[in-house]
PDB file of C-alpha atoms in Angstrom:
ATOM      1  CA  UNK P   1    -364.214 -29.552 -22.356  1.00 34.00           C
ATOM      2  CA  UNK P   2    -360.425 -29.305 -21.271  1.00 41.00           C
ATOM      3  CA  UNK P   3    -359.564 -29.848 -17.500  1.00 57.00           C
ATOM      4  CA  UNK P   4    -356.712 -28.993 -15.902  1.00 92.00           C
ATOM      5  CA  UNK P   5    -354.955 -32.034 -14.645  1.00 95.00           C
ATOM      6  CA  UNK P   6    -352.697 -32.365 -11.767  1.00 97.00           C
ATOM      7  CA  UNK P   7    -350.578 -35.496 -13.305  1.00 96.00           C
ATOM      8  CA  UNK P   8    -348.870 -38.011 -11.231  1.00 97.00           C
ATOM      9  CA  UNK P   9    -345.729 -37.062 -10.087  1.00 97.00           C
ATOM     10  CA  UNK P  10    -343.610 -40.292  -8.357  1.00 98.00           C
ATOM     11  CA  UNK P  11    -346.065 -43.438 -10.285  1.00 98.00           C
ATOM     12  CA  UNK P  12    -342.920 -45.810 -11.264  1.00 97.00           C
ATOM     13  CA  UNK P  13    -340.567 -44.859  -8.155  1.00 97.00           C
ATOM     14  CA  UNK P  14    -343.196 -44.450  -4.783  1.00 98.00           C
ATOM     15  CA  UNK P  15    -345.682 -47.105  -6.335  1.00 98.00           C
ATOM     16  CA  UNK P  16    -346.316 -48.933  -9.346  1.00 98.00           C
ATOM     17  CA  UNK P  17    -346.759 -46.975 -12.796  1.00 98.00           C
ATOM     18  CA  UNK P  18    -349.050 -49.569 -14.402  1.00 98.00           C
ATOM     19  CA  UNK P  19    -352.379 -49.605 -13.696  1.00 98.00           C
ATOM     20  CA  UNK P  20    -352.616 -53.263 -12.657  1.00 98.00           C
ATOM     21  CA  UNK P  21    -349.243 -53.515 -10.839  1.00 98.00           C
ATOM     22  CA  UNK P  22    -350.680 -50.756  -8.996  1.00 98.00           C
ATOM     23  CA  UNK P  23    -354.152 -51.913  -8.462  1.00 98.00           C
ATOM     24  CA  UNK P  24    -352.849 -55.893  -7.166  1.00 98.00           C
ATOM     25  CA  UNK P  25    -350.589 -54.244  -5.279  1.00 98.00           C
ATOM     26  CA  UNK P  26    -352.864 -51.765  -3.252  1.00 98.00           C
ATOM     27  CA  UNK P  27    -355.373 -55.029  -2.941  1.00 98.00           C
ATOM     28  CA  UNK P  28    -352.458 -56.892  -1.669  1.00 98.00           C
ATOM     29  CA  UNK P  29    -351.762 -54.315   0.889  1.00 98.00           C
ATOM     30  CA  UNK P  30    -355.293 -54.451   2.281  1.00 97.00           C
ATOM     31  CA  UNK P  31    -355.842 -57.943   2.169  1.00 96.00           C
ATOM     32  CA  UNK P  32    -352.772 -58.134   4.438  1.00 96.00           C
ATOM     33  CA  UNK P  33    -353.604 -55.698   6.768  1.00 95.00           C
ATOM     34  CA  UNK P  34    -355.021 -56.484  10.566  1.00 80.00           C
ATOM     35  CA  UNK P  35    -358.099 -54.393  10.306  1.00 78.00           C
ATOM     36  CA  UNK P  36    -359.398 -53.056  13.540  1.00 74.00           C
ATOM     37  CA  UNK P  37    -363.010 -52.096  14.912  1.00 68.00           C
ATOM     38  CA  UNK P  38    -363.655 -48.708  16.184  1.00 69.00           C
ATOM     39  CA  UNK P  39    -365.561 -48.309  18.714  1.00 59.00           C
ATOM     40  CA  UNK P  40    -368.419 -46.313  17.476  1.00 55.00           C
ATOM     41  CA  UNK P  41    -368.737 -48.441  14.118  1.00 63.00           C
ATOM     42  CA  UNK P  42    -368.796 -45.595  12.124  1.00 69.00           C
ATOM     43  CA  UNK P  43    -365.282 -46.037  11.020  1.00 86.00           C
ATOM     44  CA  UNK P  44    -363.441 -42.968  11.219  1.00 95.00           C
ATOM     45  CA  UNK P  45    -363.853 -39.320  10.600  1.00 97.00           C
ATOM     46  CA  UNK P  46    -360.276 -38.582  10.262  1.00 98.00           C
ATOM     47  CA  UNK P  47    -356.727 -40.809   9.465  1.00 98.00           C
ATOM     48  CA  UNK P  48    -352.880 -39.764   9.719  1.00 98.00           C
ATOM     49  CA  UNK P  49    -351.216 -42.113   7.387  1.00 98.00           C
ATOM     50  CA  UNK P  50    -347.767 -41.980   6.185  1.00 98.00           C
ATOM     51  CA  UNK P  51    -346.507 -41.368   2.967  1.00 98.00           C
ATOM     52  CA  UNK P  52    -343.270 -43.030   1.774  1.00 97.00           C
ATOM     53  CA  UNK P  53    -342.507 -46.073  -1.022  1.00 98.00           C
ATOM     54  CA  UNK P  54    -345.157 -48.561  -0.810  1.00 98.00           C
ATOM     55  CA  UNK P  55    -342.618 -50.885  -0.244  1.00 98.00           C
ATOM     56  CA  UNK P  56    -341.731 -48.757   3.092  1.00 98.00           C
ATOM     57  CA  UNK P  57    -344.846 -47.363   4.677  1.00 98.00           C
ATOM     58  CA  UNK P  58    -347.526 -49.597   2.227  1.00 98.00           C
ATOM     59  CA  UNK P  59    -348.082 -52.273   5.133  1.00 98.00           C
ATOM     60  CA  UNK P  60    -348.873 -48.965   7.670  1.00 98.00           C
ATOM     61  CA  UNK P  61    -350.750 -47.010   5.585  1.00 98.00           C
ATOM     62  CA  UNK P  62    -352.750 -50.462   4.436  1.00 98.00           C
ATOM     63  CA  UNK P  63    -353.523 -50.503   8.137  1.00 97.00           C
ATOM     64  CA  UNK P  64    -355.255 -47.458   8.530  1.00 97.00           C
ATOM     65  CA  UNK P  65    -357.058 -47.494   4.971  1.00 97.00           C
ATOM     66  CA  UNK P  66    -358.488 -50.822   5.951  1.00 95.00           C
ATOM     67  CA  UNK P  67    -361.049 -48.999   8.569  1.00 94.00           C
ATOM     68  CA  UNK P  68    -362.576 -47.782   5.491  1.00 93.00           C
ATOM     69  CA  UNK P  69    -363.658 -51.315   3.785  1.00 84.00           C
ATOM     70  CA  UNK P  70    -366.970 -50.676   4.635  1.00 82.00           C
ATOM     71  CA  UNK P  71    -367.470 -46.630   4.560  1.00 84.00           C
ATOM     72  CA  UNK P  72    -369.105 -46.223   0.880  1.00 83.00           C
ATOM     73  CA  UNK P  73    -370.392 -43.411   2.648  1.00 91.00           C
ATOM     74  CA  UNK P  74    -367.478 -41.811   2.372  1.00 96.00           C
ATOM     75  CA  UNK P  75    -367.929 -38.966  -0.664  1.00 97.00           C
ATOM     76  CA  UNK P  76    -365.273 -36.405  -0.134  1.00 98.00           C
ATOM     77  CA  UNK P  77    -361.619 -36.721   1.453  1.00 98.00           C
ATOM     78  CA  UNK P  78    -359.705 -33.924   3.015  1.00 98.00           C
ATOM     79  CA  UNK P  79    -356.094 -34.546   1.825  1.00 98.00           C
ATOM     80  CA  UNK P  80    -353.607 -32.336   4.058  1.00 98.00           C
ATOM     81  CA  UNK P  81    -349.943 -33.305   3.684  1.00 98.00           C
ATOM     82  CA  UNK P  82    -346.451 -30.904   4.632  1.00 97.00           C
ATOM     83  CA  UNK P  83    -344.859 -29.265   1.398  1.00 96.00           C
ATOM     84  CA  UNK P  84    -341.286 -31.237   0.413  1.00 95.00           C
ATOM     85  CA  UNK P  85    -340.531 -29.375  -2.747  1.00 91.00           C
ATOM     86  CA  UNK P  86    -341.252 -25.961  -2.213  1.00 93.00           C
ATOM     87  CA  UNK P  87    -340.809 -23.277   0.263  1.00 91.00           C
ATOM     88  CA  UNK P  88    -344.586 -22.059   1.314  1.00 95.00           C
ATOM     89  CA  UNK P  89    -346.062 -19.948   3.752  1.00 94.00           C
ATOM     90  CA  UNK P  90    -349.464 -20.868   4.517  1.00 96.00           C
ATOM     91  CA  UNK P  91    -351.767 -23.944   2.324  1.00 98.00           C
ATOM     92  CA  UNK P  92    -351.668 -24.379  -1.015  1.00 97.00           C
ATOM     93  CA  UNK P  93    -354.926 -25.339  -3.151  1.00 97.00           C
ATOM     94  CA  UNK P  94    -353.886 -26.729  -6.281  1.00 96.00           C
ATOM     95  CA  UNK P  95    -355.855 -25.060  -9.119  1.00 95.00           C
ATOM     96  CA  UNK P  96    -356.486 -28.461 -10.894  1.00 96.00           C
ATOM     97  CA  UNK P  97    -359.637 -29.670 -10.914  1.00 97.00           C
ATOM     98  CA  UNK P  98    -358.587 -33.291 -11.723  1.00 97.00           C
ATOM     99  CA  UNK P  99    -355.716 -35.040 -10.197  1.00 98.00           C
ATOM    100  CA  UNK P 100    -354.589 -38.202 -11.562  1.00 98.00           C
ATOM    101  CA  UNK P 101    -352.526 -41.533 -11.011  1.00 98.00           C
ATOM    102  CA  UNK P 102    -352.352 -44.660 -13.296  1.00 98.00           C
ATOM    103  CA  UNK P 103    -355.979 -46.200 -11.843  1.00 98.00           C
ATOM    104  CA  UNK P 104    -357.766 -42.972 -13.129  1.00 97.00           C
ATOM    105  CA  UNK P 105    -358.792 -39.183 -12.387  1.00 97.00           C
ATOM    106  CA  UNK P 106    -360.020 -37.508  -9.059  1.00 98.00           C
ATOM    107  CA  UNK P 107    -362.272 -35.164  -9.199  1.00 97.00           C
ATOM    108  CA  UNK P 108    -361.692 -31.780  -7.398  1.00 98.00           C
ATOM    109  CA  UNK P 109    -364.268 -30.628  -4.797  1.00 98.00           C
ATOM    110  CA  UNK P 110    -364.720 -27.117  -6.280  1.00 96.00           C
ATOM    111  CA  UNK P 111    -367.107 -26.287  -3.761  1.00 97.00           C
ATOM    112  CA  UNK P 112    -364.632 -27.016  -1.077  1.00 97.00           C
ATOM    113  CA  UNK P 113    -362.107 -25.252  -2.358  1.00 97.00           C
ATOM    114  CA  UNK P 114    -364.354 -22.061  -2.462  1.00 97.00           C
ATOM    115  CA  UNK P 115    -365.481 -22.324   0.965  1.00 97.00           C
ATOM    116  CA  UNK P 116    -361.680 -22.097   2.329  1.00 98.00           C
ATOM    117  CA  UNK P 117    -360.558 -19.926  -0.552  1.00 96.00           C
ATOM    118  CA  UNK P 118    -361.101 -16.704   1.401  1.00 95.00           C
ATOM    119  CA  UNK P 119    -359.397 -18.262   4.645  1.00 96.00           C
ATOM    120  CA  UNK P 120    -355.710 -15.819   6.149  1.00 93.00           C
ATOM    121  CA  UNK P 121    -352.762 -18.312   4.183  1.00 94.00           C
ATOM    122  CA  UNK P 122    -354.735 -20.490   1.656  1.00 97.00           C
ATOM    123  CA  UNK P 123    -353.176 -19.755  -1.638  1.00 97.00           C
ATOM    124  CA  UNK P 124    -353.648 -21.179  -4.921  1.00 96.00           C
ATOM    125  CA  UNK P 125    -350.126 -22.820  -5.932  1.00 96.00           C
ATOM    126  CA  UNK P 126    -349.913 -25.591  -8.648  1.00 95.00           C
ATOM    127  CA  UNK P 127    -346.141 -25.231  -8.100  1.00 95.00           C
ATOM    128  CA  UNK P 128    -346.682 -26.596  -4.389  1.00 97.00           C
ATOM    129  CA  UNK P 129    -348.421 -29.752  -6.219  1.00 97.00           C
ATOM    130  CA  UNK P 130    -346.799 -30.441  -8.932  1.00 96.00           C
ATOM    131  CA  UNK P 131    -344.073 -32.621  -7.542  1.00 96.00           C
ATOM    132  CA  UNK P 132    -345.558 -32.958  -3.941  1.00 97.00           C
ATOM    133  CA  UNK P 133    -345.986 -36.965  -3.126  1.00 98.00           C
ATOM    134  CA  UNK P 134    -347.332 -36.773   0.119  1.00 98.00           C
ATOM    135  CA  UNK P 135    -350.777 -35.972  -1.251  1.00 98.00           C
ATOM    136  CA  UNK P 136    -350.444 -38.581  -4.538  1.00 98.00           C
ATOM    137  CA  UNK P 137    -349.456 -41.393  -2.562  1.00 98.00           C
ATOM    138  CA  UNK P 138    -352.641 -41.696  -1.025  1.00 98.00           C
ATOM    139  CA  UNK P 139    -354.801 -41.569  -3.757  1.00 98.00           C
ATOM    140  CA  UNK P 140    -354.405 -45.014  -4.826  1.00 98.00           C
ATOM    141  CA  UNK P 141    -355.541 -46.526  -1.628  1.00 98.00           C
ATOM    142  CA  UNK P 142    -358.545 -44.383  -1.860  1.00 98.00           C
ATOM    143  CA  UNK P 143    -359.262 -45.455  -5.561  1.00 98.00           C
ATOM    144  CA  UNK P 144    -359.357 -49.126  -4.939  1.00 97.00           C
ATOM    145  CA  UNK P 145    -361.270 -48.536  -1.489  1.00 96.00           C
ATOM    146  CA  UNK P 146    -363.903 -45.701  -2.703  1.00 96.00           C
ATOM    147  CA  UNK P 147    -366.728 -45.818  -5.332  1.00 86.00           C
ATOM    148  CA  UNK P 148    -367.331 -42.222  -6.305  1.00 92.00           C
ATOM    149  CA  UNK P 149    -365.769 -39.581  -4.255  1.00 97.00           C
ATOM    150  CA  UNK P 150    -364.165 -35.859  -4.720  1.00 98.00           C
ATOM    151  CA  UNK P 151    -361.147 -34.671  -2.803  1.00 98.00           C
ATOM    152  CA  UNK P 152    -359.819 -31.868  -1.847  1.00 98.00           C
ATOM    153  CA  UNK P 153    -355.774 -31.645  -1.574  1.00 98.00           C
ATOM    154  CA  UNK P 154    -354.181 -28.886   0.221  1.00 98.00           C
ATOM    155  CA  UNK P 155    -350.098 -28.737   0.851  1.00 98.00           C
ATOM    156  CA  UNK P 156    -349.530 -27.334   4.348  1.00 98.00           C
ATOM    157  CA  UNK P 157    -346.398 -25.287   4.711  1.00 97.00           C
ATOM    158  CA  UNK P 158    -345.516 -22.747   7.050  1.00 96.00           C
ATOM    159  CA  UNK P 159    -348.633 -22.191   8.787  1.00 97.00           C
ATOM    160  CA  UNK P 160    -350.470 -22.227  12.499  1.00 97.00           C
ATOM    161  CA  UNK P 161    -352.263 -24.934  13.698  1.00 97.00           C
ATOM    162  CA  UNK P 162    -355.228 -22.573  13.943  1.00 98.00           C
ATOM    163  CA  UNK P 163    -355.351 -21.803  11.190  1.00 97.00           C
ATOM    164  CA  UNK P 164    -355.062 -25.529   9.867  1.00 98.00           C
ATOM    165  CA  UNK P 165    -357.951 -26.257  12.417  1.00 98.00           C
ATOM    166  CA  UNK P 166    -360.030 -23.373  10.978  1.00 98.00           C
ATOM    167  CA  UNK P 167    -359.841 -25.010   7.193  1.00 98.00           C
ATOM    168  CA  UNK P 168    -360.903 -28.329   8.363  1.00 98.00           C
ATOM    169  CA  UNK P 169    -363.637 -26.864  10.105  1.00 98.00           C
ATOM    170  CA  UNK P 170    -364.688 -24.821   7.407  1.00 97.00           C
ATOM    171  CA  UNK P 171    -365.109 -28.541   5.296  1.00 98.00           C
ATOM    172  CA  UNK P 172    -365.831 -30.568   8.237  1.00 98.00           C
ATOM    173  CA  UNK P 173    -369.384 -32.138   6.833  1.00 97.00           C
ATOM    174  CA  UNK P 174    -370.191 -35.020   8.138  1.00 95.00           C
ATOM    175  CA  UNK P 175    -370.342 -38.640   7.784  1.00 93.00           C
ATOM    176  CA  UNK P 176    -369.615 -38.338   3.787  1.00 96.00           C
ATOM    177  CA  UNK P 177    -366.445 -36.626   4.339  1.00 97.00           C
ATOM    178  CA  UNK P 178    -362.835 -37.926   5.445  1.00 98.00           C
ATOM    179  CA  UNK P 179    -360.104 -36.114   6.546  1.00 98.00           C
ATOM    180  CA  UNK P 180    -356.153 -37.869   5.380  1.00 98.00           C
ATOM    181  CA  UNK P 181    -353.306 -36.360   6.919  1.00 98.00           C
ATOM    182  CA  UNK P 182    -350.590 -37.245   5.326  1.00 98.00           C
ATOM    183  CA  UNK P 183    -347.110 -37.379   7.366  1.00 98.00           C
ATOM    184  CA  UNK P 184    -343.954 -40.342   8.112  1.00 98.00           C
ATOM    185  CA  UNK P 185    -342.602 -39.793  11.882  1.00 98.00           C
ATOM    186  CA  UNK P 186    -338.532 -39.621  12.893  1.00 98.00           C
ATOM    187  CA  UNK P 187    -336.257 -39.390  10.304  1.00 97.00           C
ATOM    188  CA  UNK P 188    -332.993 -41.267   9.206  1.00 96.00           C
ATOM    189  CA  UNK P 189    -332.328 -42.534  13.100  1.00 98.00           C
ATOM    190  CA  UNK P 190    -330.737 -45.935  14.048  1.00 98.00           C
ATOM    191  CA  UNK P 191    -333.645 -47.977  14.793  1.00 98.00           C
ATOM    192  CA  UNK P 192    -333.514 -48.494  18.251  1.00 97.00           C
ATOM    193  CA  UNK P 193    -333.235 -44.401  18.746  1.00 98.00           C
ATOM    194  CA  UNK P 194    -336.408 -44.287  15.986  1.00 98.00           C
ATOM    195  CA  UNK P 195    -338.504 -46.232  18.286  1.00 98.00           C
ATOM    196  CA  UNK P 196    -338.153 -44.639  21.011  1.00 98.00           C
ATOM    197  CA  UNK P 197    -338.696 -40.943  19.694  1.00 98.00           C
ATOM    198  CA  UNK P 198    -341.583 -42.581  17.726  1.00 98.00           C
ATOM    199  CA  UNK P 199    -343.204 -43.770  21.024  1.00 98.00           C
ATOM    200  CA  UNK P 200    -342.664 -40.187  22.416  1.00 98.00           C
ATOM    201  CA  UNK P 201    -344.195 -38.683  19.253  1.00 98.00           C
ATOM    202  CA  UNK P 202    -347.284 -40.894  19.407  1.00 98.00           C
ATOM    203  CA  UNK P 203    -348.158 -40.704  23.357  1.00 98.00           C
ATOM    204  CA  UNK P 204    -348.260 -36.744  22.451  1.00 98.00           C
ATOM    205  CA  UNK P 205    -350.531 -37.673  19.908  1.00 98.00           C
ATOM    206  CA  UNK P 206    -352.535 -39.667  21.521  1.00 98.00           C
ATOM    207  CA  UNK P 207    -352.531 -37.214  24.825  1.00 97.00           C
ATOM    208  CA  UNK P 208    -353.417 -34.032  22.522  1.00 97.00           C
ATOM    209  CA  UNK P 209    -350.383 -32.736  23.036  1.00 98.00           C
ATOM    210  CA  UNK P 210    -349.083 -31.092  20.022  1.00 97.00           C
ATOM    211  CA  UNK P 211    -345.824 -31.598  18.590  1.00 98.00           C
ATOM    212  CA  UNK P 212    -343.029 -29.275  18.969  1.00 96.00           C
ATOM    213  CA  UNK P 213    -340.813 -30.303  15.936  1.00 95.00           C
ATOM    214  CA  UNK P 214    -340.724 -31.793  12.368  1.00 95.00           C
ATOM    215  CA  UNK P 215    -338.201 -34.099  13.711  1.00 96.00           C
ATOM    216  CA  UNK P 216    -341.274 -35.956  15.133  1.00 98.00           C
ATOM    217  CA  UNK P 217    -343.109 -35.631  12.007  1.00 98.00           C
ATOM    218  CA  UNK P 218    -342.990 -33.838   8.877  1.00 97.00           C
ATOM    219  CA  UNK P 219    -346.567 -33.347   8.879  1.00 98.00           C
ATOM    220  CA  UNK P 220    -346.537 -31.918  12.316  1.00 98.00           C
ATOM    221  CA  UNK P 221    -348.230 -28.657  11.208  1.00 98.00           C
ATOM    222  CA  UNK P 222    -351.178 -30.376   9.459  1.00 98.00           C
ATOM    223  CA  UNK P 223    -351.145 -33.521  12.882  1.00 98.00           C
ATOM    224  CA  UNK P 224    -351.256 -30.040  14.909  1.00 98.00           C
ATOM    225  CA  UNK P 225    -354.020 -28.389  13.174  1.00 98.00           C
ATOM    226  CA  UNK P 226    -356.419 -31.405  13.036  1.00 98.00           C
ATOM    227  CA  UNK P 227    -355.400 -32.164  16.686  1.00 98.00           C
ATOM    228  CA  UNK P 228    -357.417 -29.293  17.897  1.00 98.00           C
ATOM    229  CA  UNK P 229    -360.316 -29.585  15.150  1.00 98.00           C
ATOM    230  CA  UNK P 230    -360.664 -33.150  16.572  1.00 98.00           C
ATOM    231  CA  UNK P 231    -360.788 -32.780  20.030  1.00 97.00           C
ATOM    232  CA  UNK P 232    -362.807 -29.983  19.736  1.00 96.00           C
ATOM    233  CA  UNK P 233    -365.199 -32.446  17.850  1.00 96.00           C
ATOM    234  CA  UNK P 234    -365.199 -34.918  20.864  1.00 95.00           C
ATOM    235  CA  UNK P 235    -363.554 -37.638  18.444  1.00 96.00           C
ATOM    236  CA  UNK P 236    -361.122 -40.128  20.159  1.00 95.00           C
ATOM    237  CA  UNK P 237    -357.100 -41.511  18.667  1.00 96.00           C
ATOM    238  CA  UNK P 238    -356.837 -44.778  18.085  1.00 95.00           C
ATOM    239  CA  UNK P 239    -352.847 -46.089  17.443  1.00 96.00           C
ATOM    240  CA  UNK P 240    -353.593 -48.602  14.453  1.00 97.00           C
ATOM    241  CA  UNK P 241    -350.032 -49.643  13.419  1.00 97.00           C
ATOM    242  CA  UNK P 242    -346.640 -48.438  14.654  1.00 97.00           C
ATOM    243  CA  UNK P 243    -343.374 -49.419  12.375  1.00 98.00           C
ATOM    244  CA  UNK P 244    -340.119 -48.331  10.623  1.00 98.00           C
ATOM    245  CA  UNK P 245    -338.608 -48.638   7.298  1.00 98.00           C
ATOM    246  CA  UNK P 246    -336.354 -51.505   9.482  1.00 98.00           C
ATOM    247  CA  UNK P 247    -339.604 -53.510  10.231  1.00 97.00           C
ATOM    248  CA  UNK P 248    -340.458 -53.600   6.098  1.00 97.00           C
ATOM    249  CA  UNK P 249    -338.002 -53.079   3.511  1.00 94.00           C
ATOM    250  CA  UNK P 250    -335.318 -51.374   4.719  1.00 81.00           C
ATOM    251  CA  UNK P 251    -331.759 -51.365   7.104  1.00 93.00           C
ATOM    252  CA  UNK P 252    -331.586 -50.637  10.745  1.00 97.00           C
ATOM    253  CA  UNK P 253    -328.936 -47.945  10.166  1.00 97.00           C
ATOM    254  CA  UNK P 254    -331.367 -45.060   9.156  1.00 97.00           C
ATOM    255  CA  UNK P 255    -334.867 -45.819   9.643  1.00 98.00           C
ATOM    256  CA  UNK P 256    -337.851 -43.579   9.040  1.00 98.00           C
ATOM    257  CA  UNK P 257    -340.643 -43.819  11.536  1.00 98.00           C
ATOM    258  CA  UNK P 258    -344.611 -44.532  10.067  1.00 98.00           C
ATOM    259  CA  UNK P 259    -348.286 -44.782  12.277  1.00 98.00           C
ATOM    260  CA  UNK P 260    -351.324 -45.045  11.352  1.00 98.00           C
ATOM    261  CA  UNK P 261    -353.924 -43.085  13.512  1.00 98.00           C
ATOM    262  CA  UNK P 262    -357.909 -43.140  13.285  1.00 97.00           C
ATOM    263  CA  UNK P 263    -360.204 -40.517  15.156  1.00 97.00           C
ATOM    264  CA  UNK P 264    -363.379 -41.445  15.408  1.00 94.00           C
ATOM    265  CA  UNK P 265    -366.424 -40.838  17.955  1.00 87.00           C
ATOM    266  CA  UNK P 266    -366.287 -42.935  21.047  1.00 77.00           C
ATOM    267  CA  UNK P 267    -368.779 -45.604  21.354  1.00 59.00           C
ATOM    268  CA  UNK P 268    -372.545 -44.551  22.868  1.00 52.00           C
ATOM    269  CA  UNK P 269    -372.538 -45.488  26.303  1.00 47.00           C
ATOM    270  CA  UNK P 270    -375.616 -47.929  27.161  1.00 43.00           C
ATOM    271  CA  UNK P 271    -378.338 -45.930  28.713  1.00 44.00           C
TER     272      UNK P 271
END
């Protein structure tokens, strides 16, 4: 039976294109990483994880990935990340039902994709995925962490935050499903001016206030979305890691900003 495959776009430039380079590499990551209990002990329901060069936003992204070390659970991921290559209006499903990278094939969730098919601005664009990375570069992570799980990868271009919130809530499910929101923060700012509009972009985050630009984030339209679908969920932020590019591999000049967030359900109070 033929499948159609969403191949990898950026293996070889945004992470390793051999299989083992790429697998020691994403171990490394983790192993590296200071993993931190939530509250509840459930790990989290939802992650916003950046998605640059491993060699940029790898130590950040290890940081929120390594909450789920433990969650076998874990079935199906929600994969929402901003469109860089193509001009959209609305969110793009991909029309693949496999996506791969060098440590193997995805699975779709078909039935997920159904269930939001219907939903005002979800499209069905394999041009929105083709060369997207946001979405790809966190598939690794979830390969090495995950035994058998589906995703379901949606590009989020010009869109509301309702409406965002109303596809997540149409695939919410429960403890077997993840949501990934893919996004870096500022952009090509000295590092001292990075940090600071970093810190402003995260205490909105972390307030529920949603963010007014993509100069705080390029995912600010998916962060937006599952801002409301999570605090109408009674789940609580949790800043795991804060850096720049000019904390890992890069120069202080022009910096790009990367956090990793977890939302999770506060701990039960003692009776």
């Amino acid at each position: 039976m033929m499948f159609q495959m969403r191949a990898p776009a950026v293996a070889g430039m945004f992470y390793p294109g051999a299989a083992h380079a790429l697998d020691r590499d994403v171990r490394r990551l983790l192993e590296q990483a200071q993993v931190q209990a939530l509250a509840s002990g459930l790990g989290p329901k939802a992650l916003i994880v950046p998605h640059a060069g491993y060699v940029y936003s790898g130590p950040i992204a290890a940081s929120a990935y390594a909450t789920l070390v433990h969650a076998q659970h874990i079935r199906r991921v929600i994969l929402l990340g901003p469109a860089h290559r193509v001009a959209l209006h609305g969110m793009a499903l991909s029309g693949a039902e496999m996506f791969s990278t060098p440590l193997g094939t995805v699975r779709v969730d078909q039935a997920g994709e159904a269930a939001i098919a219907h939903l005002p601005g979800v499209i069905v664009s394999p041009a929105a995925h083709a060369q997207e990375h946001s979405l790809e570069v966190q598939l690794p992570f979830l390969q090495v962490l995950l035994s058998d799980f589906v995703v379901l990868p949606v590009v989020v271009g010009q869109a509301s935050a309702d409406a965002v919130a109303r596809v997540l809530e149409c695939v919410w499910g429960g403890q077997e499903t993840l949501i990934v929101v893919s996004s870096d923060l500022s952009h090509y700012l000295p590092y001292e001016s990075a940090q600071e509009k970093d810190r402003a972009t995260l205490h909105d985050i972390l307030q529920w206030h949603p963010l007014a630009s993509h100069e705080q984030a390029c995912g600010r339209t998916p962060i937006n979305g599952l801002l409301l679908a999570a605090q109408r969920r009674g789940l609580v932020p949790h800043l795991l890691d804060h850096r720049n590019s000019g904390d890992t591999a890069g120069d202080r000049s022009r910096v790009v900003g990367y956090a990793a967030i977890a939302f999770a359900e506060d701990a039960p109070r003692a009776g």
